[in-house]
Amino acid sequence: MKGRVIKSTGSWYLVHTDQGILSARLKGKFKQDELKLTNPIAVGDWVALEKEEGQDSAVIHEIFPRDNYVIRKSTRKQHFSHMIASNIDQAILVITMKKPRTSLGFIDRFLVATESYGIPTLLVVNKMDQLEGEEESDWLQDIHEIYVPLGYAVVEVSALKDTDLDSKLLPKIQGKSNLIAGHSGVGKSTLLNALLPDARQETKAISDYSAKGVHTTTFAELFFLPGSGDLIDTPGIKEFGILDVAEEELSHFFPEMRQYLGQCKYNNCTHVNEPGCVVLQKLKEGYIHPYRYQSYLNILSEEDSHR
Ligand SMILES: Nc1nc2c(ncn2[C@@H]2O[C@H](COP(=O)(O)OP(=O)(O)OP(=O)(O)O)[C@@H](O)[C@H]2O)c(=O)[nH]1
Ligand SMILES: [Mg+2]
Ligand SMILES: [Zn+2]
């Protein structure tokens, strides 16, 4: 029997099969590739499984090759990664201007990660009902000015108040496997519940004290959309993806730089201070947004310090 993992708690899995949803466990050890992963199976995985004799549960004996997967640093084990989900067609990054505030730096790191996985990303600005004041509308204007020209769609919603969420979002997500990601408290589960009332994902107010989310969702879980496609709700993240990218490759994951690559004087140019750098030239001419270039430098120096 073949099925897709829709929930994983680390020791058991819920698998959607054509005989319904089965609770399953893993048989034996599965060899991981070079990645040091804390979990052998992720939500989204396609697996082969068999029902255990005389029981309702099943045993997974094979994991089919993944099209892709997204990982984050393990919070429990140093130098290990945790697989959040696999076989994703699109990432939905939910962002908010306050409570909690999503920084442009975080968005850029996330986009570098999804670019490196080859996963298209949709930016969903949530809590639009709370937009007030100049600072916040400046933030929102920046989001549009920076990301839309790069080819990332930006959709503004209020998961709590919108009555037209379906028409805003369904055309962009139907027929695809969508990962919902973002900081804790941005409203990922609220958004999912608004689109799929049967999901009944737990949601919780952000902490008054820190203005941050309280990590309500603790395991990734996949929910099917009517027709085809699905949404994967995930726990809030501080940082997504391990950027295991070589210095001279980082610019490949910045769409606005990608088009100029190969035109710099040195073919191993890191676009920091090299003579004859076309990226620096385009930055000066205003074709590359200074915030994005700053994110590029920040990631470059962080990656450096990890070595
Ligand atoms: N005003 C307003 N509040 C919202 C909106 N969407 C979500 N919230 C509130 O934000 C809080 C956090 O929402 P959750 O859906 O639990 O956030 P989450 O992203 O799933 O958080 P984690 O599961 O911890 O990662 C809840 O109190 C929601 O009611 C919105 O559009 N407007
Ligand atoms: Mg949640
Ligand atoms: Zn250069």
Short mmCIF file of C-alpha atoms and ligand atoms in Angstrom, two decimals:
data_model
loop_
_atom_site.label_atom_id
_atom_site.label_comp_id
_atom_site.label_asym_id
_atom_site.label_seq_id
_atom_site.Cartn_x
_atom_site.Cartn_y
_atom_site.Cartn_z
CA MET A 1 0.00 0.00 0.00
CA LYS A 2 1.17 3.53 -0.75
CA GLY A 3 0.37 6.62 1.28
CA ARG A 4 1.38 10.14 2.20
CA VAL A 5 2.49 11.09 5.68
CA ILE A 6 0.15 13.79 7.02
CA LYS A 7 1.43 14.03 10.58
CA SER A 8 4.49 12.94 12.47
CA THR A 9 5.16 13.15 16.17
CA GLY A 10 8.57 11.54 16.01
CA SER A 11 7.55 8.06 17.09
CA TRP A 12 4.38 7.46 15.10
CA TYR A 13 2.94 8.75 11.87
CA LEU A 14 -0.46 9.35 10.38
CA VAL A 15 -0.54 8.18 6.78
CA HIS A 16 -3.26 8.99 4.26
CA THR A 17 -3.97 5.97 2.03
CA ASP A 18 -6.83 4.97 -0.24
CA GLN A 19 -8.02 2.82 2.67
CA GLY A 20 -8.30 5.84 4.93
CA ILE A 21 -5.91 7.34 7.43
CA LEU A 22 -3.70 4.84 9.21
CA SER A 23 -1.53 5.20 12.25
CA ALA A 24 1.88 3.78 11.40
CA ARG A 25 5.32 3.21 12.80
CA LEU A 26 8.66 2.70 11.16
CA LYS A 27 10.16 -0.71 10.69
CA GLY A 28 13.89 -0.95 11.16
CA LYS A 29 16.43 1.75 10.54
CA PHE A 30 16.45 3.97 7.51
CA LYS A 31 19.70 5.15 6.11
CA GLN A 32 19.89 8.93 5.85
CA ASP A 33 22.03 10.67 3.31
CA GLU A 34 24.88 12.89 4.47
CA LEU A 35 22.46 15.25 6.19
CA LYS A 36 22.37 14.82 9.91
CA LEU A 37 18.63 14.69 10.49
CA THR A 38 16.75 14.27 13.73
CA ASN A 39 13.76 12.71 11.93
CA PRO A 40 13.82 10.01 9.25
CA ILE A 41 10.31 10.77 7.95
CA ALA A 42 8.64 14.11 7.34
CA VAL A 43 5.12 15.27 6.64
CA GLY A 44 4.65 15.11 2.89
CA ASP A 45 6.69 11.94 2.43
CA TRP A 46 5.31 9.21 0.20
CA VAL A 47 5.76 5.84 1.86
CA ALA A 48 5.00 2.16 1.34
CA LEU A 49 3.27 0.53 4.28
CA GLU A 50 1.49 -2.63 5.34
CA LYS A 51 -1.28 -3.19 7.84
CA GLU A 52 -0.19 -5.13 10.91
CA GLU A 53 -2.03 -8.41 11.27
CA GLY A 54 -5.18 -8.16 13.29
CA GLN A 55 -4.59 -4.50 14.10
CA ASP A 56 -5.61 -1.07 12.85
CA SER A 57 -2.03 0.15 12.73
CA ALA A 58 0.48 -0.18 9.93
CA VAL A 59 4.21 -0.50 9.43
CA ILE A 60 6.18 1.70 7.05
CA HIS A 61 8.85 -0.21 5.20
CA GLU A 62 9.88 2.18 2.47
CA ILE A 63 10.22 5.92 1.92
CA PHE A 64 9.98 6.98 -1.72
CA PRO A 65 12.56 9.43 -3.05
CA ARG A 66 11.67 13.05 -2.22
CA ASP A 67 11.26 15.77 -4.86
CA ASN A 68 12.50 18.23 -2.24
CA TYR A 69 12.36 18.92 1.47
CA VAL A 70 12.74 21.87 3.77
CA ILE A 71 14.77 21.78 6.95
CA ARG A 72 15.55 23.92 9.94
CA LYS A 73 18.20 23.70 12.59
CA SER A 74 17.32 21.25 15.32
CA THR A 75 16.42 23.01 18.54
CA ARG A 76 17.45 19.99 20.57
CA LYS A 77 20.54 18.60 18.93
CA GLN A 78 23.50 20.70 17.89
CA HIS A 79 24.68 20.37 14.27
CA PHE A 80 21.53 18.42 13.43
CA SER A 81 18.68 19.48 11.17
CA HIS A 82 15.00 18.79 11.44
CA MET A 83 13.01 18.05 8.32
CA ILE A 84 9.87 20.19 8.37
CA ALA A 85 8.13 18.81 5.28
CA SER A 86 8.80 17.28 1.90
CA ASN A 87 7.42 17.17 -1.64
CA ILE A 88 6.38 20.81 -1.58
CA ASP A 89 5.21 22.79 -4.64
CA GLN A 90 5.01 26.18 -2.96
CA ALA A 91 5.96 27.86 0.29
CA ILE A 92 3.61 30.42 1.81
CA LEU A 93 5.55 32.75 4.07
CA VAL A 94 3.11 34.43 6.46
CA ILE A 95 4.46 37.78 7.63
CA THR A 96 3.12 40.51 9.94
CA MET A 97 4.17 44.08 10.55
CA LYS A 98 3.71 43.85 14.31
CA LYS A 99 3.01 41.37 17.10
CA PRO A 100 5.25 39.80 15.98
CA ARG A 101 7.15 41.93 13.51
CA THR A 102 8.71 40.08 10.60
CA SER A 103 11.98 41.68 9.59
CA LEU A 104 13.09 42.08 6.00
CA GLY A 105 16.25 40.19 6.95
CA PHE A 106 14.21 37.18 8.01
CA ILE A 107 12.19 37.27 4.79
CA ASP A 108 15.39 37.39 2.75
CA ARG A 109 16.95 34.44 4.58
CA PHE A 110 13.77 32.48 4.04
CA LEU A 111 13.71 33.34 0.34
CA VAL A 112 17.35 32.34 -0.09
CA ALA A 113 16.50 28.98 1.46
CA THR A 114 13.45 28.37 -0.75
CA GLU A 115 15.36 29.59 -3.83
CA SER A 116 18.09 27.09 -3.01
CA TYR A 117 15.49 24.32 -2.74
CA GLY A 118 13.85 25.49 -5.99
CA ILE A 119 10.51 26.11 -4.23
CA PRO A 120 8.41 29.09 -5.41
CA THR A 121 7.32 31.32 -2.54
CA LEU A 122 4.21 33.39 -1.94
CA LEU A 123 4.29 36.19 0.64
CA VAL A 124 1.09 36.53 2.64
CA VAL A 125 0.85 39.67 4.78
CA ASN A 126 -1.52 38.79 7.62
CA LYS A 127 -3.27 40.90 10.29
CA MET A 128 -4.08 43.67 7.81
CA ASP A 129 -6.93 44.66 10.18
CA GLN A 130 -4.21 45.85 12.59
CA LEU A 131 -2.41 48.05 10.13
CA GLU A 132 -2.23 51.55 11.55
CA GLY A 133 0.30 54.34 11.66
CA GLU A 134 2.96 55.55 9.31
CA GLU A 135 5.71 53.16 10.35
CA GLU A 136 3.54 50.18 9.51
CA SER A 137 2.39 51.46 6.17
CA ASP A 138 6.05 52.18 5.34
CA TRP A 139 6.87 48.56 6.17
CA LEU A 140 4.07 47.37 3.91
CA GLN A 141 5.17 49.68 1.11
CA ASP A 142 8.72 48.31 1.39
CA ILE A 143 7.39 44.76 1.10
CA HIS A 144 5.64 45.60 -2.16
CA GLU A 145 8.46 47.68 -3.58
CA ILE A 146 11.14 45.14 -2.80
CA TYR A 147 9.56 41.76 -3.48
CA VAL A 148 7.01 42.23 -6.28
CA PRO A 149 9.64 43.29 -8.87
CA LEU A 150 11.62 40.15 -7.94
CA GLY A 151 8.68 37.98 -8.96
CA TYR A 152 7.30 37.12 -5.51
CA ALA A 153 3.55 37.60 -5.26
CA VAL A 154 2.37 39.54 -2.19
CA VAL A 155 -1.18 38.96 -0.89
CA GLU A 156 -2.65 41.04 1.95
CA VAL A 157 -5.12 39.31 4.24
CA SER A 158 -6.74 39.30 7.61
CA ALA A 159 -7.18 35.67 8.59
CA LEU A 160 -9.55 36.79 11.35
CA LYS A 161 -11.66 39.38 9.56
CA ASP A 162 -11.59 38.72 5.82
CA THR A 163 -14.78 37.33 4.32
CA ASP A 164 -13.18 36.88 0.90
CA LEU A 165 -10.12 34.83 1.89
CA ASP A 166 -11.06 31.96 -0.41
CA SER A 167 -11.15 34.13 -3.49
CA LYS A 168 -7.90 35.85 -2.47
CA LEU A 169 -5.95 32.69 -1.81
CA LEU A 170 -7.52 29.58 -3.31
CA PRO A 171 -6.60 30.38 -6.92
CA LYS A 172 -2.95 30.67 -5.81
CA ILE A 173 -2.82 27.47 -3.76
CA GLN A 174 -5.23 24.96 -5.26
CA GLY A 175 -3.75 21.87 -6.86
CA LYS A 176 -0.43 22.39 -5.06
CA SER A 177 1.21 21.11 -1.93
CA ASN A 178 1.69 24.29 0.11
CA LEU A 179 3.91 24.72 3.12
CA ILE A 180 2.76 27.47 5.51
CA ALA A 181 5.73 28.97 7.34
CA GLY A 182 6.57 32.02 9.42
CA HIS A 183 7.32 33.24 12.93
CA SER A 184 5.26 31.95 15.83
CA GLY A 185 2.13 34.06 16.26
CA VAL A 186 1.79 35.43 12.71
CA GLY A 187 -1.45 33.49 12.30
CA LYS A 188 -0.51 30.42 10.26
CA SER A 189 -3.01 28.16 12.01
CA THR A 190 -5.67 30.89 12.04
CA LEU A 191 -5.25 31.22 8.28
CA LEU A 192 -5.51 27.46 7.81
CA ASN A 193 -8.66 27.29 9.96
CA ALA A 194 -10.21 30.13 7.96
CA LEU A 195 -9.62 28.24 4.70
CA LEU A 196 -10.43 24.79 6.11
CA PRO A 197 -12.83 25.11 9.08
CA ASP A 198 -12.73 21.33 9.64
CA ALA A 199 -9.02 21.52 10.44
CA ARG A 200 -9.62 23.08 13.88
CA GLN A 201 -5.96 23.80 14.50
CA GLU A 202 -5.25 25.28 17.91
CA THR A 203 -4.40 29.00 17.93
CA LYS A 204 -3.25 31.17 20.79
CA ALA A 205 -2.79 34.88 21.50
CA ILE A 206 0.75 36.16 21.38
CA SER A 207 2.47 36.98 24.65
CA ASP A 208 1.74 40.54 25.90
CA TYR A 209 5.13 40.62 27.51
CA SER A 210 7.36 39.82 24.54
CA ALA A 211 4.86 40.57 21.71
CA LYS A 212 5.93 37.21 20.32
CA GLY A 213 4.08 34.01 19.58
CA VAL A 214 3.96 31.21 22.11
CA HIS A 215 4.68 28.26 19.80
CA THR A 216 1.18 26.83 19.75
CA THR A 217 1.62 24.44 16.82
CA THR A 218 4.26 21.88 17.74
CA PHE A 219 4.11 19.38 14.87
CA ALA A 220 3.74 19.91 11.15
CA GLU A 221 0.44 18.61 9.80
CA LEU A 222 -0.96 18.26 6.29
CA PHE A 223 -4.58 19.13 5.46
CA PHE A 224 -6.21 18.42 2.12
CA LEU A 225 -7.83 21.23 0.16
CA PRO A 226 -11.17 20.56 -1.50
CA GLY A 227 -10.53 19.25 -5.00
CA SER A 228 -6.78 18.82 -5.05
CA GLY A 229 -3.79 20.18 -3.24
CA ASP A 230 -3.02 20.57 0.43
CA LEU A 231 -1.82 22.93 3.13
CA ILE A 232 0.86 22.02 5.64
CA ASP A 233 0.66 23.91 8.93
CA THR A 234 4.02 24.09 10.70
CA PRO A 235 5.41 25.27 14.03
CA GLY A 236 6.69 28.86 14.13
CA ILE A 237 10.32 29.33 13.24
CA LYS A 238 13.03 31.76 14.19
CA GLU A 239 15.11 30.73 11.26
CA PHE A 240 14.35 28.44 8.37
CA GLY A 241 16.78 26.31 6.50
CA ILE A 242 20.44 25.70 6.95
CA LEU A 243 22.13 27.81 4.38
CA ASP A 244 24.88 25.52 3.39
CA VAL A 245 25.77 27.67 0.43
CA ALA A 246 29.26 28.46 -0.79
CA GLU A 247 30.19 32.16 -0.70
CA GLU A 248 30.41 32.52 -4.45
CA GLU A 249 27.07 30.74 -4.88
CA LEU A 250 24.93 32.84 -2.53
CA SER A 251 24.12 35.39 -5.24
CA HIS A 252 22.50 32.62 -7.33
CA PHE A 253 19.64 32.68 -4.84
CA PHE A 254 19.04 36.41 -5.19
CA PRO A 255 16.96 36.68 -8.39
CA GLU A 256 18.00 40.31 -8.94
CA MET A 257 21.69 39.33 -8.90
CA ARG A 258 21.32 36.08 -10.79
CA GLN A 259 20.82 37.88 -14.09
CA TYR A 260 24.22 39.57 -13.86
CA LEU A 261 26.24 36.58 -12.77
CA GLY A 262 29.11 35.70 -15.00
CA GLN A 263 29.52 39.35 -16.02
CA CYS A 264 31.85 40.33 -13.16
CA LYS A 265 35.58 40.63 -13.88
CA TYR A 266 36.45 37.71 -11.60
CA ASN A 267 34.46 34.54 -11.95
CA ASN A 268 34.67 33.82 -8.22
CA CYS A 269 33.47 37.37 -7.41
CA THR A 270 31.57 37.60 -4.09
CA HIS A 271 30.28 41.10 -5.00
CA VAL A 272 31.63 42.74 -1.86
CA ASN A 273 34.49 44.96 -3.01
CA GLU A 274 36.03 43.31 -6.05
CA PRO A 275 37.03 45.57 -8.95
CA GLY A 276 34.93 45.17 -12.07
CA CYS A 277 31.94 43.80 -10.11
CA VAL A 278 28.72 44.16 -12.10
CA VAL A 279 26.50 43.57 -9.06
CA LEU A 280 28.09 46.53 -7.26
CA GLN A 281 27.67 48.59 -10.40
CA LYS A 282 23.94 47.69 -10.63
CA LEU A 283 23.50 48.46 -6.94
CA LYS A 284 24.95 51.92 -7.54
CA GLU A 285 22.67 52.42 -10.52
CA GLY A 286 19.64 51.51 -8.39
CA TYR A 287 18.75 48.19 -10.06
CA ILE A 288 19.36 46.26 -6.85
CA HIS A 289 17.55 47.32 -3.69
CA PRO A 290 19.99 48.43 -0.95
CA TYR A 291 18.05 46.45 1.72
CA ARG A 292 18.39 43.29 -0.30
CA TYR A 293 22.07 43.91 -0.83
CA GLN A 294 22.46 44.46 2.92
CA SER A 295 20.74 41.10 3.54
CA TYR A 296 23.13 39.55 1.07
CA LEU A 297 26.11 40.91 3.03
CA ASN A 298 24.62 39.81 6.34
CA ILE A 299 24.03 36.26 5.17
CA LEU A 300 27.47 36.16 3.62
CA SER A 301 29.16 37.12 6.88
CA GLU A 302 26.97 34.78 8.98
CA GLU A 303 27.73 31.86 6.72
CA ASP A 304 31.36 32.78 7.03
CA SER A 305 31.30 32.59 10.79
CA HIS A 306 29.71 29.09 10.64
CA ARG A 307 32.77 27.66 8.99
N1 LIG B 1 -5.97 40.94 14.62
C1 LIG B 1 -5.65 39.79 14.04
N2 LIG B 1 -5.21 38.75 14.79
C2 LIG B 1 -4.91 37.60 14.17
C3 LIG B 1 -5.04 37.42 12.76
N3 LIG B 1 -4.66 36.17 12.44
C4 LIG B 1 -4.29 35.59 13.59
N4 LIG B 1 -4.44 36.43 14.64
C5 LIG B 1 -4.19 36.14 16.06
O1 LIG B 1 -2.80 35.92 16.25
C6 LIG B 1 -2.62 34.97 17.32
C7 LIG B 1 -1.68 33.87 16.85
O2 LIG B 1 -2.33 33.11 15.84
P1 LIG B 1 -1.92 31.59 15.50
O3 LIG B 1 -2.76 31.18 14.33
O4 LIG B 1 -1.98 30.73 16.71
O5 LIG B 1 -0.40 31.78 15.05
P2 LIG B 1 0.61 30.68 14.45
O6 LIG B 1 1.38 31.37 13.36
O7 LIG B 1 -0.11 29.46 14.08
O8 LIG B 1 1.60 30.44 15.69
P3 LIG B 1 2.47 29.10 16.06
O9 LIG B 1 1.57 27.92 15.96
O10 LIG B 1 2.96 29.37 17.45
O11 LIG B 1 3.60 29.07 15.09
C8 LIG B 1 -4.00 34.48 17.70
O12 LIG B 1 -4.42 35.17 18.85
C9 LIG B 1 -4.86 34.85 16.50
O13 LIG B 1 -6.22 35.09 16.83
C10 LIG B 1 -5.54 38.54 11.99
O14 LIG B 1 -5.70 38.51 10.78
N5 LIG B 1 -5.81 39.68 12.69
MG MG B 2 0.09 27.50 14.71
ZN ZN B 3 30.62 40.73 -8.58
#
